[in-house]
Tab-separated table of C-alpha atoms in Angstrom:
chain	number	residue	atom	x	y	z
V	1	MET	CA	12.894	19.234	9.049
V	2	THR	CA	13.651	18.568	5.384
V	3	VAL	CA	14.396	15.224	3.789
V	4	GLU	CA	17.898	16.451	3.012
V	5	GLU	CA	18.535	17.287	6.674
V	6	ILE	CA	17.270	13.852	7.687
V	7	ALA	CA	19.539	12.184	5.125
V	8	THR	CA	22.497	14.006	6.651
V	9	LEU	CA	21.539	13.013	10.201
V	10	VAL	CA	21.438	9.317	9.348
V	11	GLN	CA	24.554	9.541	7.161
V	12	GLY	CA	22.402	8.470	4.255
V	13	GLU	CA	22.216	9.346	0.602
V	14	ILE	CA	19.372	10.461	-1.590
V	15	ILE	CA	19.109	7.866	-4.359
V	16	GLY	CA	15.930	8.989	-6.077
V	17	GLY	CA	13.831	12.128	-6.416
V	18	GLU	CA	16.573	14.545	-5.384
V	19	GLU	CA	14.439	17.432	-6.648
V	20	TYR	CA	12.155	16.841	-3.645
V	21	LYS	CA	14.944	17.101	-1.036
V	22	ASP	CA	13.432	20.258	0.475
V	23	ARG	CA	10.155	18.581	1.367
V	24	GLN	CA	9.233	19.010	5.011
V	25	VAL	CA	8.776	15.861	7.065
V	26	GLU	CA	5.951	16.369	9.562
V	27	LYS	CA	5.570	12.820	10.888
V	28	ILE	CA	7.488	9.556	10.687
V	29	PHE	CA	6.374	5.942	10.791
V	30	ALA	CA	8.819	3.026	10.960
V	31	SER	CA	7.731	-0.469	9.966
V	32	ASP	CA	8.723	-3.482	7.920
V	33	LEU	CA	5.102	-4.589	7.764
V	34	MET	CA	3.302	-2.922	4.885
V	35	SER	CA	-0.093	-3.997	6.228
V	36	ASP	CA	0.590	-1.735	9.215
V	37	VAL	CA	1.456	1.172	6.936
V	38	LEU	CA	-1.832	0.694	5.096
V	39	THR	CA	-3.824	1.092	8.312
V	40	LEU	CA	-2.519	4.594	9.047
V	41	LYS	CA	-4.956	7.501	9.048
V	42	ASP	CA	-4.825	11.272	9.302
V	43	TYR	CA	-1.382	12.327	8.258
V	44	ASP	CA	0.281	14.609	5.776
V	45	ASN	CA	3.908	14.827	4.764
V	46	LEU	CA	4.731	11.471	6.310
V	47	MET	CA	8.083	9.734	5.911
V	48	LEU	CA	8.172	5.943	5.987
V	49	VAL	CA	11.294	4.359	7.447
V	50	THR	CA	11.606	0.682	6.534
V	51	GLY	CA	13.991	-2.178	6.046
V	52	LEU	CA	11.589	-3.855	3.650
V	53	CYS	CA	13.093	-3.240	0.263
V	54	ASN	CA	11.046	-4.520	-2.657
V	55	MET	CA	8.426	-3.337	-5.140
V	56	GLN	CA	5.714	-3.617	-2.510
V	57	SER	CA	7.358	-1.046	-0.262
V	58	ILE	CA	7.079	1.460	-3.125
V	59	ARG	CA	3.557	0.327	-4.067
V	60	THR	CA	2.448	0.684	-0.471
V	61	CYS	CA	3.739	4.252	-0.386
V	62	GLU	CA	1.882	4.941	-3.628
V	63	MET	CA	-1.423	3.674	-2.243
V	64	ALA	CA	-0.968	5.378	1.118
V	65	ASP	CA	0.028	8.764	-0.408
V	66	ILE	CA	3.486	8.640	1.163
V	67	GLN	CA	6.101	10.421	-0.920
V	68	MET	CA	9.155	10.219	1.345
V	69	LEU	CA	10.876	6.883	1.931
V	70	LEU	CA	13.964	6.091	4.004
V	71	VAL	CA	15.364	2.582	3.472
V	72	VAL	CA	17.538	1.302	6.326
V	73	ARG	CA	20.050	-1.515	6.946
V	74	GLY	CA	21.893	-0.774	3.706
V	75	LYS	CA	19.322	-2.547	1.554
V	76	VAL	CA	19.761	-2.279	-2.197
V	77	VAL	CA	17.026	-0.354	-3.971
V	78	THR	CA	16.644	-1.673	-7.524
V	79	PRO	CA	16.299	0.489	-10.656
V	80	GLU	CA	12.735	-0.840	-11.080
V	81	MET	CA	11.856	0.362	-7.606
V	82	LEU	CA	13.372	3.775	-8.283
V	83	GLU	CA	11.479	4.006	-11.573
V	84	LEU	CA	8.180	3.329	-9.808
V	85	ALA	CA	9.135	5.807	-7.091
V	86	GLU	CA	9.877	8.439	-9.715
V	87	GLU	CA	6.486	7.875	-11.368
V	88	ASN	CA	4.950	8.665	-7.994
V	89	GLU	CA	7.080	11.750	-7.358
V	90	MET	CA	8.749	10.126	-4.362
V	91	ILE	CA	12.086	10.904	-2.802
V	92	VAL	CA	14.054	7.844	-1.676
V	93	VAL	CA	16.888	7.917	0.849
V	94	ARG	CA	19.032	4.995	1.975
V	95	THR	CA	21.194	4.534	5.043
V	96	ASP	CA	23.387	1.733	6.387
V	97	PHE	CA	22.045	2.351	9.896
V	98	SER	CA	19.664	-0.163	11.475
V	99	LEU	CA	15.971	0.575	11.895
V	100	TYR	CA	16.411	1.012	15.642
V	101	LYS	CA	19.336	3.413	15.327
V	102	THR	CA	17.644	5.400	12.572
V	103	ALA	CA	14.378	5.641	14.494
V	104	GLY	CA	16.260	6.736	17.632
V	105	ILE	CA	18.078	9.508	15.827
V	106	LEU	CA	14.933	10.756	14.134
V	107	TYR	CA	12.802	10.550	17.279
V	108	GLY	CA	15.429	12.681	18.995
V	109	THR	CA	14.843	15.513	16.528
V	110	GLY	CA	11.303	15.952	17.845
V	111	ILE	CA	9.530	14.897	14.669
V	112	PRO	CA	6.354	13.270	16.018
V	113	PRO	CA	5.191	9.712	15.360
V	114	VAL	CA	1.827	9.002	13.758
V	115	TYR	CA	0.667	7.496	17.063
Y	1	MET	CA	-17.682	3.081	-17.086
Y	2	ASP	CA	-16.480	-0.506	-16.692
Y	3	PHE	CA	-12.907	-1.724	-16.652
Y	4	THR	CA	-11.528	-5.229	-16.141
Y	5	TYR	CA	-8.018	-6.225	-15.160
Y	6	HIS	CA	-6.360	-9.628	-14.862
Y	7	VAL	CA	-4.141	-10.636	-11.952
Y	8	GLU	CA	-1.866	-13.693	-11.818
Y	9	GLY	CA	-1.322	-15.542	-8.566
Y	10	GLY	CA	2.260	-15.417	-7.346
Y	11	ASP	CA	3.215	-12.414	-9.486
Y	12	PHE	CA	4.558	-10.253	-6.690
Y	13	THR	CA	6.481	-7.969	-9.032
Y	14	ASN	CA	3.270	-6.652	-10.546
Y	15	ALA	CA	1.096	-6.873	-7.449
Y	16	GLY	CA	-0.526	-3.480	-7.101
Y	17	SER	CA	-0.363	-2.443	-10.748
Y	18	THR	CA	-4.161	-2.617	-11.059
Y	19	SER	CA	-4.580	-0.555	-7.896
Y	20	SER	CA	-2.142	1.926	-9.362
Y	21	GLU	CA	-4.170	2.266	-12.575
Y	22	VAL	CA	-7.410	2.661	-10.654
Y	23	LYS	CA	-5.824	5.328	-8.467
Y	24	ARG	CA	-4.772	7.312	-11.541
Y	25	MET	CA	-8.258	6.967	-13.007
Y	26	LEU	CA	-10.051	8.118	-9.842
Y	27	LYS	CA	-7.705	11.098	-9.471
Y	28	LYS	CA	-8.254	12.068	-13.098
Y	29	LEU	CA	-12.001	11.985	-12.521
Y	30	GLY	CA	-11.615	14.426	-9.647
Y	31	VAL	CA	-12.682	12.072	-6.861
Y	32	SER	CA	-11.686	13.535	-3.482
Y	33	PRO	CA	-8.249	12.423	-2.210
Y	34	ASP	CA	-9.701	10.799	0.951
Y	35	ILE	CA	-12.051	8.604	-1.084
Y	36	VAL	CA	-9.311	7.771	-3.577
Y	37	LYS	CA	-7.015	6.703	-0.754
Y	38	LYS	CA	-9.483	4.491	1.078
Y	39	THR	CA	-10.567	2.889	-2.190
Y	40	VAL	CA	-7.082	2.075	-3.416
Y	41	VAL	CA	-5.925	0.872	0.018
Y	42	ALA	CA	-8.848	-1.581	0.090
Y	43	LEU	CA	-8.257	-2.565	-3.527
Y	44	TYR	CA	-4.510	-2.979	-3.045
Y	45	GLU	CA	-4.984	-5.250	-0.024
Y	46	ALA	CA	-7.480	-7.325	-2.010
Y	47	GLU	CA	-5.217	-7.425	-5.075
Y	48	VAL	CA	-2.287	-8.592	-2.937
Y	49	ASN	CA	-4.578	-11.293	-1.513
Y	50	ILE	CA	-5.172	-12.663	-5.028
Y	51	VAL	CA	-1.439	-12.686	-5.735
Y	52	ALA	CA	-0.702	-14.225	-2.354
Y	53	HIS	CA	-3.404	-16.877	-2.135
Y	54	ALA	CA	-5.088	-17.532	-5.503
Y	55	TYR	CA	-4.070	-18.964	-8.861
Y	56	ARG	CA	-5.488	-16.063	-10.842
Y	57	GLY	CA	-8.229	-13.482	-10.674
Y	58	ASP	CA	-10.107	-10.722	-12.438
Y	59	ILE	CA	-10.791	-7.279	-11.071
Y	60	SER	CA	-13.788	-5.365	-12.425
Y	61	VAL	CA	-14.138	-1.681	-11.704
Y	62	ASP	CA	-17.511	-0.054	-12.290
Y	63	LEU	CA	-17.544	3.712	-12.002
Y	64	GLU	CA	-20.903	5.325	-11.491
Y	65	ASN	CA	-21.867	8.925	-10.791
Y	66	ASP	CA	-21.923	8.543	-7.038
Y	67	LYS	CA	-19.803	5.488	-6.338
Y	68	VAL	CA	-17.182	3.007	-7.414
Y	69	ARG	CA	-17.969	-0.700	-7.267
Y	70	ILE	CA	-15.050	-3.124	-7.450
Y	71	VAL	CA	-15.419	-6.878	-7.792
Y	72	LEU	CA	-12.392	-9.140	-7.334
Y	73	ALA	CA	-13.128	-12.713	-8.383
Y	74	ASP	CA	-10.381	-15.273	-8.038
Y	75	GLU	CA	-9.820	-18.928	-8.775
Y	76	GLY	CA	-8.085	-20.392	-5.782
Y	77	PRO	CA	-8.335	-22.408	-2.610
Y	78	GLY	CA	-11.116	-20.249	-1.169
Y	79	ILE	CA	-11.534	-19.227	2.461
Y	80	PRO	CA	-12.841	-22.049	4.692
Y	81	ASN	CA	-13.941	-19.714	7.479
Y	82	ILE	CA	-14.557	-16.076	6.510
Y	83	GLU	CA	-15.401	-15.049	10.064
Y	84	TRP	CA	-12.025	-16.377	11.246
Y	85	ALA	CA	-10.208	-14.689	8.363
Y	86	MET	CA	-11.857	-11.345	9.153
Y	87	GLN	CA	-10.293	-11.269	12.619
Y	88	LYS	CA	-7.078	-9.310	12.984
Y	89	GLY	CA	-4.006	-11.506	13.194
Y	90	ASN	CA	-5.465	-14.605	11.546
Y	91	SER	CA	-3.579	-15.568	8.413
Y	92	THR	CA	-2.630	-18.563	6.285
Y	93	ALA	CA	-0.001	-16.614	4.312
Y	94	SER	CA	3.182	-18.298	3.141
Y	95	PRO	CA	6.669	-17.153	4.220
Y	96	LYS	CA	7.057	-15.610	0.730
Y	97	VAL	CA	4.027	-13.402	1.332
Y	98	ARG	CA	5.404	-12.360	4.720
Y	99	GLU	CA	8.705	-11.444	3.090
Y	100	MET	CA	6.776	-8.996	0.935
Y	101	GLY	CA	5.528	-7.163	4.023
Y	102	PHE	CA	2.086	-8.757	4.179
Y	103	GLY	CA	0.488	-11.863	5.664
Y	104	ALA	CA	-0.007	-10.599	9.204
Y	105	GLY	CA	-3.735	-11.173	9.150
Y	106	MET	CA	-4.611	-7.540	8.643
Y	107	GLY	CA	-5.696	-7.485	5.001
Y	108	LEU	CA	-9.370	-8.388	5.230
Y	109	PRO	CA	-10.015	-6.228	8.333
Y	110	ASN	CA	-8.317	-3.331	6.563
Y	111	ILE	CA	-10.393	-3.872	3.426
Y	112	LYS	CA	-13.486	-3.691	5.616
Y	113	ASN	CA	-12.266	-0.501	7.314
Y	114	ASN	CA	-11.769	1.165	3.958
Y	115	SER	CA	-15.016	0.101	2.278
Y	116	ASP	CA	-18.501	1.566	2.675
Y	117	GLU	CA	-19.965	-1.778	1.633
Y	118	LEU	CA	-18.190	-5.121	1.555
Y	119	ASN	CA	-19.393	-8.563	0.508
Y	120	ILE	CA	-17.206	-11.653	0.592
Y	121	GLN	CA	-18.260	-14.983	-0.846
Y	122	SER	CA	-15.997	-17.979	-0.960
Y	123	GLU	CA	-16.154	-21.611	-1.916
Y	124	VAL	CA	-13.394	-23.930	-0.777
Y	125	GLY	CA	-11.533	-25.381	-3.750
Y	126	LYS	CA	-13.054	-22.877	-6.199
Y	127	GLY	CA	-12.287	-19.333	-5.208
Y	128	THR	CA	-13.285	-16.112	-3.557
Y	129	THR	CA	-15.247	-13.094	-4.728
Y	130	ILE	CA	-14.988	-9.778	-2.946
Y	131	GLU	CA	-17.247	-6.880	-3.801
Y	132	LEU	CA	-16.521	-3.481	-2.334
Y	133	VAL	CA	-18.357	-0.224	-2.854
Y	134	ASN	CA	-17.251	3.270	-1.925
Y	135	TYR	CA	-19.443	6.349	-2.269
Y	136	PHE	CA	-17.939	9.601	-3.513
Y	137	ASN	CA	-19.985	11.930	-1.318
Y	138	LYS	CA	-19.145	10.365	2.062
């Protein structure tokens, strides 16, 4: 499933890196704890779904080689965050849905979790 | 090649900028993506620890033919019990640190998991020095 299709499913909008909207999402991880994200192993084309919305959510993606980010609960992504995301060739999507609702919708598509 | 970077305690906006520079450097040198990732994950956790717990610190990166050696030396409160701090879930992080998505007591164990060699020395009231080494051919 592409990032664009996922954005549609969660009634979200792509707010950064629109040129990467056709990227395929192979696995999804949902967490507000960046330490958990940094422990993940053995994945490619992973999307992170999080309600944590600050510079460290982007930095964590950078370090963990995650280039697809879905921010939930209607959090405001700042221009500085989008700039850092752009430097790292990331696509950023936002939705007003909660983490639970978003995760439920995405799990229902059959996209597997990391574990 | 040796590089040194300065990190200020409490500067959460820039936390990770050193890790970012080191990542770019390792990629440019053609280090394999797996080694780059484990190195910068360990470094990033350690850099966030300086920002979260110390007053200031210096990060030295020494690139050799077969390995990268990173030393993070901070001035700060130090770690009273390293063995306790190395156990998953143990943390003295402030609410501010937790708001940033860290402080769950996973940083030091994760640094260990992503380092081929790890040495931690700490003196209460003075600071902590972490040395981590990753080999390129592993």
